[in-house]
């Protein structure tokens, strides 16, 4: 832990959850602040300084989705969404919302703390995400065009705009290094900032790659772009 404790903003209207979170977060060596509705959360996020924001989705006054978009317009503070609505995850993690990660309720404290550590480490620049830096690079591979300054992806001239941030980062990571096989561990570490890659994390990577293929490949059984090196990881041809 640094000399200065990392500060976390909890935006959660259910007091029991907020206090339990605050207790566990402080036990883990962070300091924290609680906002109990969306408007207060947004105001605190923009006027104070935090190392990470935990954001509930269903909030009074302003929903978490809107808070997230508004924070992201001004700040790059990592945002972890707390949600019970698993079906909303793709929408929440969309590039335009800019959320960095999510945990679904009910979650274990250990899982959440591990996500918090990973996201803080990642934002501190200890882990450089492939797509995170707006270097203004344009990568073209056959019909695939990625513009990293605009976070945009086009396939055969048609924009793919429902890609999530993590799926996009995997794509950029592979596309910047065509032919290089990235292991599950490398993808976990570079895209999510996780320092551990167990079965759950591998599954997260696999799911993201499947989502990505569904958007890029005309035949996902016989992919043109994202290839699998069996048991090792993925590469882009
Ligand atoms: Ca709520």
PDB file of C-alpha atoms and ligand atoms in Angstrom:
ATOM      1  CA  UNK A   1       0.000   0.000   0.000  1.00  0.00           C
ATOM      2  CA  UNK A   2       1.203   3.514  -0.762  1.00  0.00           C
ATOM      3  CA  UNK A   3       1.905   5.993   2.013  1.00  0.00           C
ATOM      4  CA  UNK A   4      -1.325   7.732   1.150  1.00  0.00           C
ATOM      5  CA  UNK A   5      -4.410   5.575   1.393  1.00  0.00           C
ATOM      6  CA  UNK A   6      -6.417   5.152  -1.785  1.00  0.00           C
ATOM      7  CA  UNK A   7      -9.832   6.755  -1.656  1.00  0.00           C
ATOM      8  CA  UNK A   8     -12.975   5.084  -2.886  1.00  0.00           C
ATOM      9  CA  UNK A   9     -16.386   6.602  -3.526  1.00  0.00           C
ATOM     10  CA  UNK A  10     -19.339   4.290  -2.913  1.00  0.00           C
ATOM     11  CA  UNK A  11     -22.522   5.342  -4.684  1.00  0.00           C
ATOM     12  CA  UNK A  12     -25.224   3.109  -3.262  1.00  0.00           C
ATOM     13  CA  UNK A  13     -28.674   3.945  -1.905  1.00  0.00           C
ATOM     14  CA  UNK A  14     -29.180   0.794   0.149  1.00  0.00           C
ATOM     15  CA  UNK A  15     -27.677   1.728   3.485  1.00  0.00           C
ATOM     16  CA  UNK A  16     -26.946  -1.854   4.581  1.00  0.00           C
ATOM     17  CA  UNK A  17     -24.968  -2.548   1.431  1.00  0.00           C
ATOM     18  CA  UNK A  18     -23.207   0.816   1.535  1.00  0.00           C
ATOM     19  CA  UNK A  19     -22.116   0.405   5.165  1.00  0.00           C
ATOM     20  CA  UNK A  20     -21.026  -3.191   4.683  1.00  0.00           C
ATOM     21  CA  UNK A  21     -18.998  -2.141   1.652  1.00  0.00           C
ATOM     22  CA  UNK A  22     -17.474   0.781   3.539  1.00  0.00           C
ATOM     23  CA  UNK A  23     -16.538  -1.453   6.472  1.00  0.00           C
ATOM     24  CA  UNK A  24     -14.833  -4.040   4.285  1.00  0.00           C
ATOM     25  CA  UNK A  25     -13.094  -1.448   2.167  1.00  0.00           C
ATOM     26  CA  UNK A  26     -11.671   0.299   5.224  1.00  0.00           C
ATOM     27  CA  UNK A  27     -10.615  -3.057   6.686  1.00  0.00           C
ATOM     28  CA  UNK A  28      -8.670  -3.594   3.457  1.00  0.00           C
ATOM     29  CA  UNK A  29      -6.762  -0.354   3.993  1.00  0.00           C
ATOM     30  CA  UNK A  30      -8.638   2.155   1.853  1.00  0.00           C
ATOM     31  CA  UNK A  31     -10.586   5.206   2.900  1.00  0.00           C
ATOM     32  CA  UNK A  32     -14.047   5.839   1.553  1.00  0.00           C
ATOM     33  CA  UNK A  33     -16.965   8.132   1.166  1.00  0.00           C
ATOM     34  CA  UNK A  34     -20.630   7.258   0.602  1.00  0.00           C
ATOM     35  CA  UNK A  35     -23.151   8.958  -1.666  1.00  0.00           C
ATOM     36  CA  UNK A  36     -26.721   7.697  -1.371  1.00  0.00           C
ATOM     37  CA  UNK A  37     -28.204   8.876  -4.654  1.00  0.00           C
ATOM     38  CA  UNK A  38     -27.047   9.470  -8.212  1.00  0.00           C
ATOM     39  CA  UNK A  39     -26.940  13.260  -8.045  1.00  0.00           C
ATOM     40  CA  UNK A  40     -24.885  13.271  -4.865  1.00  0.00           C
ATOM     41  CA  UNK A  41     -22.605  10.621  -6.360  1.00  0.00           C
ATOM     42  CA  UNK A  42     -21.964  12.648  -9.483  1.00  0.00           C
ATOM     43  CA  UNK A  43     -21.362  15.816  -7.492  1.00  0.00           C
ATOM     44  CA  UNK A  44     -18.905  14.115  -5.137  1.00  0.00           C
ATOM     45  CA  UNK A  45     -17.114  12.393  -8.015  1.00  0.00           C
ATOM     46  CA  UNK A  46     -16.613  15.685  -9.831  1.00  0.00           C
ATOM     47  CA  UNK A  47     -15.745  17.930  -6.890  1.00  0.00           C
ATOM     48  CA  UNK A  48     -13.612  15.595  -4.803  1.00  0.00           C
ATOM     49  CA  UNK A  49     -10.747  13.273  -5.719  1.00  0.00           C
ATOM     50  CA  UNK A  50     -11.097   9.504  -5.709  1.00  0.00           C
ATOM     51  CA  UNK A  51      -8.955   6.618  -6.877  1.00  0.00           C
ATOM     52  CA  UNK A  52     -11.972   4.508  -7.764  1.00  0.00           C
ATOM     53  CA  UNK A  53     -15.763   4.680  -7.844  1.00  0.00           C
ATOM     54  CA  UNK A  54     -18.132   1.844  -6.936  1.00  0.00           C
ATOM     55  CA  UNK A  55     -21.413   2.619  -8.599  1.00  0.00           C
ATOM     56  CA  UNK A  56     -24.792   1.011  -8.085  1.00  0.00           C
ATOM     57  CA  UNK A  57     -27.101   1.156 -11.116  1.00  0.00           C
ATOM     58  CA  UNK A  58     -30.544   1.568  -9.585  1.00  0.00           C
ATOM     59  CA  UNK A  59     -30.284   4.837  -7.712  1.00  0.00           C
ATOM     60  CA  UNK A  60     -32.708   7.580  -6.753  1.00  0.00           C
ATOM     61  CA  UNK A  61     -32.568  10.956  -8.581  1.00  0.00           C
ATOM     62  CA  UNK A  62     -30.133   9.838 -11.298  1.00  0.00           C
ATOM     63  CA  UNK A  63     -29.437   6.261 -12.399  1.00  0.00           C
ATOM     64  CA  UNK A  64     -25.945   4.787 -12.336  1.00  0.00           C
ATOM     65  CA  UNK A  65     -25.829   4.613 -16.113  1.00  0.00           C
ATOM     66  CA  UNK A  66     -26.190   8.397 -16.396  1.00  0.00           C
ATOM     67  CA  UNK A  67     -23.768   9.014 -13.515  1.00  0.00           C
ATOM     68  CA  UNK A  68     -21.186   6.841 -15.257  1.00  0.00           C
ATOM     69  CA  UNK A  69     -21.475   8.662 -18.586  1.00  0.00           C
ATOM     70  CA  UNK A  70     -21.255  12.059 -16.903  1.00  0.00           C
ATOM     71  CA  UNK A  71     -18.224  11.150 -14.806  1.00  0.00           C
ATOM     72  CA  UNK A  72     -16.478   9.662 -17.834  1.00  0.00           C
ATOM     73  CA  UNK A  73     -16.885  12.857 -19.841  1.00  0.00           C
ATOM     74  CA  UNK A  74     -14.622  14.605 -17.333  1.00  0.00           C
ATOM     75  CA  UNK A  75     -12.558  11.989 -15.508  1.00  0.00           C
ATOM     76  CA  UNK A  76     -10.737   8.738 -16.126  1.00  0.00           C
ATOM     77  CA  UNK A  77     -11.235   7.474 -12.557  1.00  0.00           C
ATOM     78  CA  UNK A  78     -11.917   3.723 -12.714  1.00  0.00           C
ATOM     79  CA  UNK A  79     -15.584   2.870 -12.256  1.00  0.00           C
ATOM     80  CA  UNK A  80     -16.817  -0.529 -11.104  1.00  0.00           C
ATOM     81  CA  UNK A  81     -20.533  -1.073 -11.589  1.00  0.00           C
ATOM     82  CA  UNK A  82     -22.472  -3.000  -8.959  1.00  0.00           C
ATOM     83  CA  UNK A  83     -25.445  -4.589 -10.590  1.00  0.00           C
ATOM     84  CA  UNK A  84     -28.079  -7.226 -10.031  1.00  0.00           C
ATOM     85  CA  UNK A  85     -29.141  -6.878 -13.642  1.00  0.00           C
ATOM     86  CA  UNK A  86     -26.905  -9.329 -15.468  1.00  0.00           C
ATOM     87  CA  UNK A  87     -28.789  -8.741 -18.722  1.00  0.00           C
ATOM     88  CA  UNK A  88     -27.734  -5.090 -18.636  1.00  0.00           C
ATOM     89  CA  UNK A  89     -24.026  -5.857 -18.471  1.00  0.00           C
ATOM     90  CA  UNK A  90     -23.290  -5.494 -22.199  1.00  0.00           C
ATOM     91  CA  UNK A  91     -25.024  -2.130 -22.316  1.00  0.00           C
ATOM     92  CA  UNK A  92     -23.284  -0.910 -19.170  1.00  0.00           C
ATOM     93  CA  UNK A  93     -19.878  -1.976 -20.367  1.00  0.00           C
ATOM     94  CA  UNK A  94     -20.382  -0.303 -23.739  1.00  0.00           C
ATOM     95  CA  UNK A  95     -17.652   2.045 -24.927  1.00  0.00           C
ATOM     96  CA  UNK A  96     -19.884   5.101 -24.635  1.00  0.00           C
ATOM     97  CA  UNK A  97     -20.600   4.516 -20.942  1.00  0.00           C
ATOM     98  CA  UNK A  98     -16.968   3.991 -20.115  1.00  0.00           C
ATOM     99  CA  UNK A  99     -17.350   1.708 -17.089  1.00  0.00           C
ATOM    100  CA  UNK A 100     -14.191  -0.261 -16.392  1.00  0.00           C
ATOM    101  CA  UNK A 101     -15.536  -3.336 -14.695  1.00  0.00           C
ATOM    102  CA  UNK A 102     -18.581  -4.742 -12.979  1.00  0.00           C
ATOM    103  CA  UNK A 103     -19.537  -7.169 -10.270  1.00  0.00           C
ATOM    104  CA  UNK A 104     -22.939  -8.755 -10.074  1.00  0.00           C
ATOM    105  CA  UNK A 105     -24.894  -8.782  -6.831  1.00  0.00           C
ATOM    106  CA  UNK A 106     -24.654 -10.737  -4.655  1.00  0.00           C
ATOM    107  CA  UNK A 107     -20.872 -10.612  -4.765  1.00  0.00           C
ATOM    108  CA  UNK A 108     -18.214 -11.825  -2.372  1.00  0.00           C
ATOM    109  CA  UNK A 109     -16.120  -9.250  -0.572  1.00  0.00           C
ATOM    110  CA  UNK A 110     -12.942 -10.959  -1.740  1.00  0.00           C
ATOM    111  CA  UNK A 111     -14.023 -10.807  -5.357  1.00  0.00           C
ATOM    112  CA  UNK A 112     -14.865  -7.131  -5.063  1.00  0.00           C
ATOM    113  CA  UNK A 113     -11.591  -6.285  -3.309  1.00  0.00           C
ATOM    114  CA  UNK A 114      -9.645  -8.120  -5.978  1.00  0.00           C
ATOM    115  CA  UNK A 115     -11.445  -6.092  -8.674  1.00  0.00           C
ATOM    116  CA  UNK A 116     -10.758  -2.877  -6.765  1.00  0.00           C
ATOM    117  CA  UNK A 117      -7.042  -3.657  -6.530  1.00  0.00           C
ATOM    118  CA  UNK A 118      -6.869  -4.628 -10.197  1.00  0.00           C
ATOM    119  CA  UNK A 119      -8.610  -1.468 -11.408  1.00  0.00           C
ATOM    120  CA  UNK A 120      -6.587   0.870  -9.218  1.00  0.00           C
ATOM    121  CA  UNK A 121      -3.358  -0.769 -10.343  1.00  0.00           C
ATOM    122  CA  UNK A 122      -4.439  -0.533 -13.930  1.00  0.00           C
ATOM    123  CA  UNK A 123      -5.352   3.134 -13.715  1.00  0.00           C
ATOM    124  CA  UNK A 124      -2.120   3.915 -11.885  1.00  0.00           C
ATOM    125  CA  UNK A 125      -0.407   2.918 -15.110  1.00  0.00           C
ATOM    126  CA  UNK A 126       1.230  -0.156 -13.680  1.00  0.00           C
ATOM    127  CA  UNK A 127      -0.669  -2.093 -16.282  1.00  0.00           C
ATOM    128  CA  UNK A 128      -0.970  -0.392 -19.631  1.00  0.00           C
ATOM    129  CA  UNK A 129      -4.151  -1.305 -21.398  1.00  0.00           C
ATOM    130  CA  UNK A 130      -3.747  -1.790 -25.085  1.00  0.00           C
ATOM    131  CA  UNK A 131      -6.578   0.462 -26.147  1.00  0.00           C
ATOM    132  CA  UNK A 132      -6.514   2.864 -23.252  1.00  0.00           C
ATOM    133  CA  UNK A 133      -4.067   5.367 -24.646  1.00  0.00           C
ATOM    134  CA  UNK A 134      -5.498   7.592 -27.319  1.00  0.00           C
ATOM    135  CA  UNK A 135      -2.401   7.407 -29.459  1.00  0.00           C
ATOM    136  CA  UNK A 136      -4.337   8.207 -32.570  1.00  0.00           C
ATOM    137  CA  UNK A 137      -3.239   5.078 -34.277  1.00  0.00           C
ATOM    138  CA  UNK A 138      -5.200   3.550 -37.126  1.00  0.00           C
ATOM    139  CA  UNK A 139      -4.830  -0.196 -37.491  1.00  0.00           C
ATOM    140  CA  UNK A 140      -6.072  -1.794 -40.692  1.00  0.00           C
ATOM    141  CA  UNK A 141      -6.206  -5.504 -41.264  1.00  0.00           C
ATOM    142  CA  UNK A 142      -8.040  -6.415 -44.438  1.00  0.00           C
ATOM    143  CA  UNK A 143     -11.649  -5.229 -43.914  1.00  0.00           C
ATOM    144  CA  UNK A 144     -11.058  -4.396 -40.271  1.00  0.00           C
ATOM    145  CA  UNK A 145     -10.225  -0.824 -39.296  1.00  0.00           C
ATOM    146  CA  UNK A 146      -9.563   0.341 -35.743  1.00  0.00           C
ATOM    147  CA  UNK A 147      -9.115   4.009 -34.955  1.00  0.00           C
ATOM    148  CA  UNK A 148      -7.694   4.232 -31.439  1.00  0.00           C
ATOM    149  CA  UNK A 149      -8.118   7.975 -31.137  1.00  0.00           C
ATOM    150  CA  UNK A 150     -11.866   7.666 -31.627  1.00  0.00           C
ATOM    151  CA  UNK A 151     -12.277   4.247 -30.049  1.00  0.00           C
ATOM    152  CA  UNK A 152     -13.985   3.141 -33.213  1.00  0.00           C
ATOM    153  CA  UNK A 153     -14.053  -0.121 -35.095  1.00  0.00           C
ATOM    154  CA  UNK A 154     -15.220  -0.607 -38.655  1.00  0.00           C
ATOM    155  CA  UNK A 155     -15.700  -3.813 -40.561  1.00  0.00           C
ATOM    156  CA  UNK A 156     -15.876  -3.513 -44.350  1.00  0.00           C
ATOM    157  CA  UNK A 157     -16.762   0.155 -43.990  1.00  0.00           C
ATOM    158  CA  UNK A 158     -19.544  -0.427 -41.461  1.00  0.00           C
ATOM    159  CA  UNK A 159     -19.084   0.813 -37.894  1.00  0.00           C
ATOM    160  CA  UNK A 160     -19.378  -1.726 -35.087  1.00  0.00           C
ATOM    161  CA  UNK A 161     -20.740   0.430 -32.323  1.00  0.00           C
ATOM    162  CA  UNK A 162     -22.093  -1.992 -29.765  1.00  0.00           C
ATOM    163  CA  UNK A 163     -18.679  -3.341 -28.827  1.00  0.00           C
ATOM    164  CA  UNK A 164     -17.844  -3.241 -25.119  1.00  0.00           C
ATOM    165  CA  UNK A 165     -14.762  -1.560 -23.720  1.00  0.00           C
ATOM    166  CA  UNK A 166     -13.074  -4.817 -22.692  1.00  0.00           C
ATOM    167  CA  UNK A 167     -13.846  -6.508 -26.019  1.00  0.00           C
ATOM    168  CA  UNK A 168     -12.416  -3.474 -27.771  1.00  0.00           C
ATOM    169  CA  UNK A 169      -9.256  -3.583 -25.662  1.00  0.00           C
ATOM    170  CA  UNK A 170      -8.729  -7.259 -26.433  1.00  0.00           C
ATOM    171  CA  UNK A 171      -9.132  -6.492 -30.119  1.00  0.00           C
ATOM    172  CA  UNK A 172      -6.620  -3.637 -29.995  1.00  0.00           C
ATOM    173  CA  UNK A 173      -4.152  -5.741 -28.022  1.00  0.00           C
ATOM    174  CA  UNK A 174      -4.285  -8.535 -30.610  1.00  0.00           C
ATOM    175  CA  UNK A 175      -4.398  -6.206 -33.610  1.00  0.00           C
ATOM    176  CA  UNK A 176      -1.325  -4.275 -32.532  1.00  0.00           C
ATOM    177  CA  UNK A 177       0.624  -7.530 -32.461  1.00  0.00           C
ATOM    178  CA  UNK A 178      -0.698  -9.626 -35.338  1.00  0.00           C
ATOM    179  CA  UNK A 179       0.357 -13.255 -35.177  1.00  0.00           C
ATOM    180  CA  UNK A 180       1.507 -13.042 -31.580  1.00  0.00           C
ATOM    181  CA  UNK A 181      -0.351 -15.467 -29.324  1.00  0.00           C
ATOM    182  CA  UNK A 182      -1.558 -13.849 -26.111  1.00  0.00           C
ATOM    183  CA  UNK A 183      -2.137 -16.282 -23.267  1.00  0.00           C
ATOM    184  CA  UNK A 184      -5.219 -16.095 -21.067  1.00  0.00           C
ATOM    185  CA  UNK A 185      -2.954 -14.802 -18.299  1.00  0.00           C
ATOM    186  CA  UNK A 186      -1.591 -12.024 -20.496  1.00  0.00           C
ATOM    187  CA  UNK A 187      -5.050 -10.959 -21.631  1.00  0.00           C
ATOM    188  CA  UNK A 188      -6.350 -11.035 -18.038  1.00  0.00           C
ATOM    189  CA  UNK A 189      -3.461  -8.934 -16.873  1.00  0.00           C
ATOM    190  CA  UNK A 190      -3.299  -6.438 -19.752  1.00  0.00           C
ATOM    191  CA  UNK A 191      -7.012  -5.903 -20.290  1.00  0.00           C
ATOM    192  CA  UNK A 192      -8.460  -6.392 -16.812  1.00  0.00           C
ATOM    193  CA  UNK A 193      -5.419  -5.721 -14.642  1.00  0.00           C
ATOM    194  CA  UNK A 194      -5.951  -8.980 -12.750  1.00  0.00           C
ATOM    195  CA  UNK A 195      -2.910 -10.443 -11.087  1.00  0.00           C
ATOM    196  CA  UNK A 196      -4.527 -13.843 -11.011  1.00  0.00           C
ATOM    197  CA  UNK A 197      -6.073 -15.851 -13.842  1.00  0.00           C
ATOM    198  CA  UNK A 198      -8.134 -18.783 -12.574  1.00  0.00           C
ATOM    199  CA  UNK A 199     -10.995 -20.621 -14.229  1.00  0.00           C
ATOM    200  CA  UNK A 200     -13.475 -17.750 -13.699  1.00  0.00           C
ATOM    201  CA  UNK A 201     -11.104 -15.214 -15.229  1.00  0.00           C
ATOM    202  CA  UNK A 202     -10.365 -17.518 -18.180  1.00  0.00           C
ATOM    203  CA  UNK A 203     -14.095 -17.845 -18.691  1.00  0.00           C
ATOM    204  CA  UNK A 204     -14.418 -14.054 -18.702  1.00  0.00           C
ATOM    205  CA  UNK A 205     -11.793 -13.861 -21.466  1.00  0.00           C
ATOM    206  CA  UNK A 206     -13.436 -16.661 -23.449  1.00  0.00           C
ATOM    207  CA  UNK A 207     -16.843 -14.989 -23.209  1.00  0.00           C
ATOM    208  CA  UNK A 208     -15.410 -11.665 -24.344  1.00  0.00           C
ATOM    209  CA  UNK A 209     -13.687 -13.300 -27.328  1.00  0.00           C
ATOM    210  CA  UNK A 210     -16.932 -15.050 -28.293  1.00  0.00           C
ATOM    211  CA  UNK A 211     -18.769 -11.709 -28.166  1.00  0.00           C
ATOM    212  CA  UNK A 212     -16.035 -10.148 -30.263  1.00  0.00           C
ATOM    213  CA  UNK A 213     -16.158 -12.948 -32.833  1.00  0.00           C
ATOM    214  CA  UNK A 214     -19.933 -12.686 -33.070  1.00  0.00           C
ATOM    215  CA  UNK A 215     -19.412  -9.089 -34.193  1.00  0.00           C
ATOM    216  CA  UNK A 216     -16.394  -9.573 -36.471  1.00  0.00           C
ATOM    217  CA  UNK A 217     -16.666 -12.962 -38.016  1.00  0.00           C
ATOM    218  CA  UNK A 218     -19.113 -14.031 -40.687  1.00  0.00           C
ATOM    219  CA  UNK A 219     -18.425 -17.653 -39.713  1.00  0.00           C
ATOM    220  CA  UNK A 220     -17.350 -17.958 -36.091  1.00  0.00           C
ATOM    221  CA  UNK A 221     -16.578 -21.678 -36.535  1.00  0.00           C
ATOM    222  CA  UNK A 222     -14.034 -20.688 -39.130  1.00  0.00           C
ATOM    223  CA  UNK A 223     -12.815 -17.272 -37.983  1.00  0.00           C
ATOM    224  CA  UNK A 224     -10.981 -14.912 -40.264  1.00  0.00           C
ATOM    225  CA  UNK A 225      -9.565 -12.597 -37.595  1.00  0.00           C
ATOM    226  CA  UNK A 226      -9.496 -13.871 -34.024  1.00  0.00           C
ATOM    227  CA  UNK A 227      -7.910 -17.293 -33.790  1.00  0.00           C
ATOM    228  CA  UNK A 228      -7.616 -19.710 -30.923  1.00  0.00           C
ATOM    229  CA  UNK A 229      -4.355 -21.391 -30.003  1.00  0.00           C
ATOM    230  CA  UNK A 230      -5.859 -24.356 -28.231  1.00  0.00           C
ATOM    231  CA  UNK A 231      -5.313 -24.297 -24.485  1.00  0.00           C
ATOM    232  CA  UNK A 232      -2.934 -21.322 -24.759  1.00  0.00           C
ATOM    233  CA  UNK A 233      -4.764 -18.206 -25.812  1.00  0.00           C
ATOM    234  CA  UNK A 234      -5.688 -16.052 -28.795  1.00  0.00           C
ATOM    235  CA  UNK A 235      -4.075 -14.258 -31.710  1.00  0.00           C
ATOM    236  CA  UNK A 236      -5.128 -12.172 -34.648  1.00  0.00           C
ATOM    237  CA  UNK A 237      -4.267 -13.151 -38.178  1.00  0.00           C
TER     238      UNK A 237
HETATM  239 CA1  LIG B   1     -29.906   0.616  -5.581  1.00  0.00          CA
END
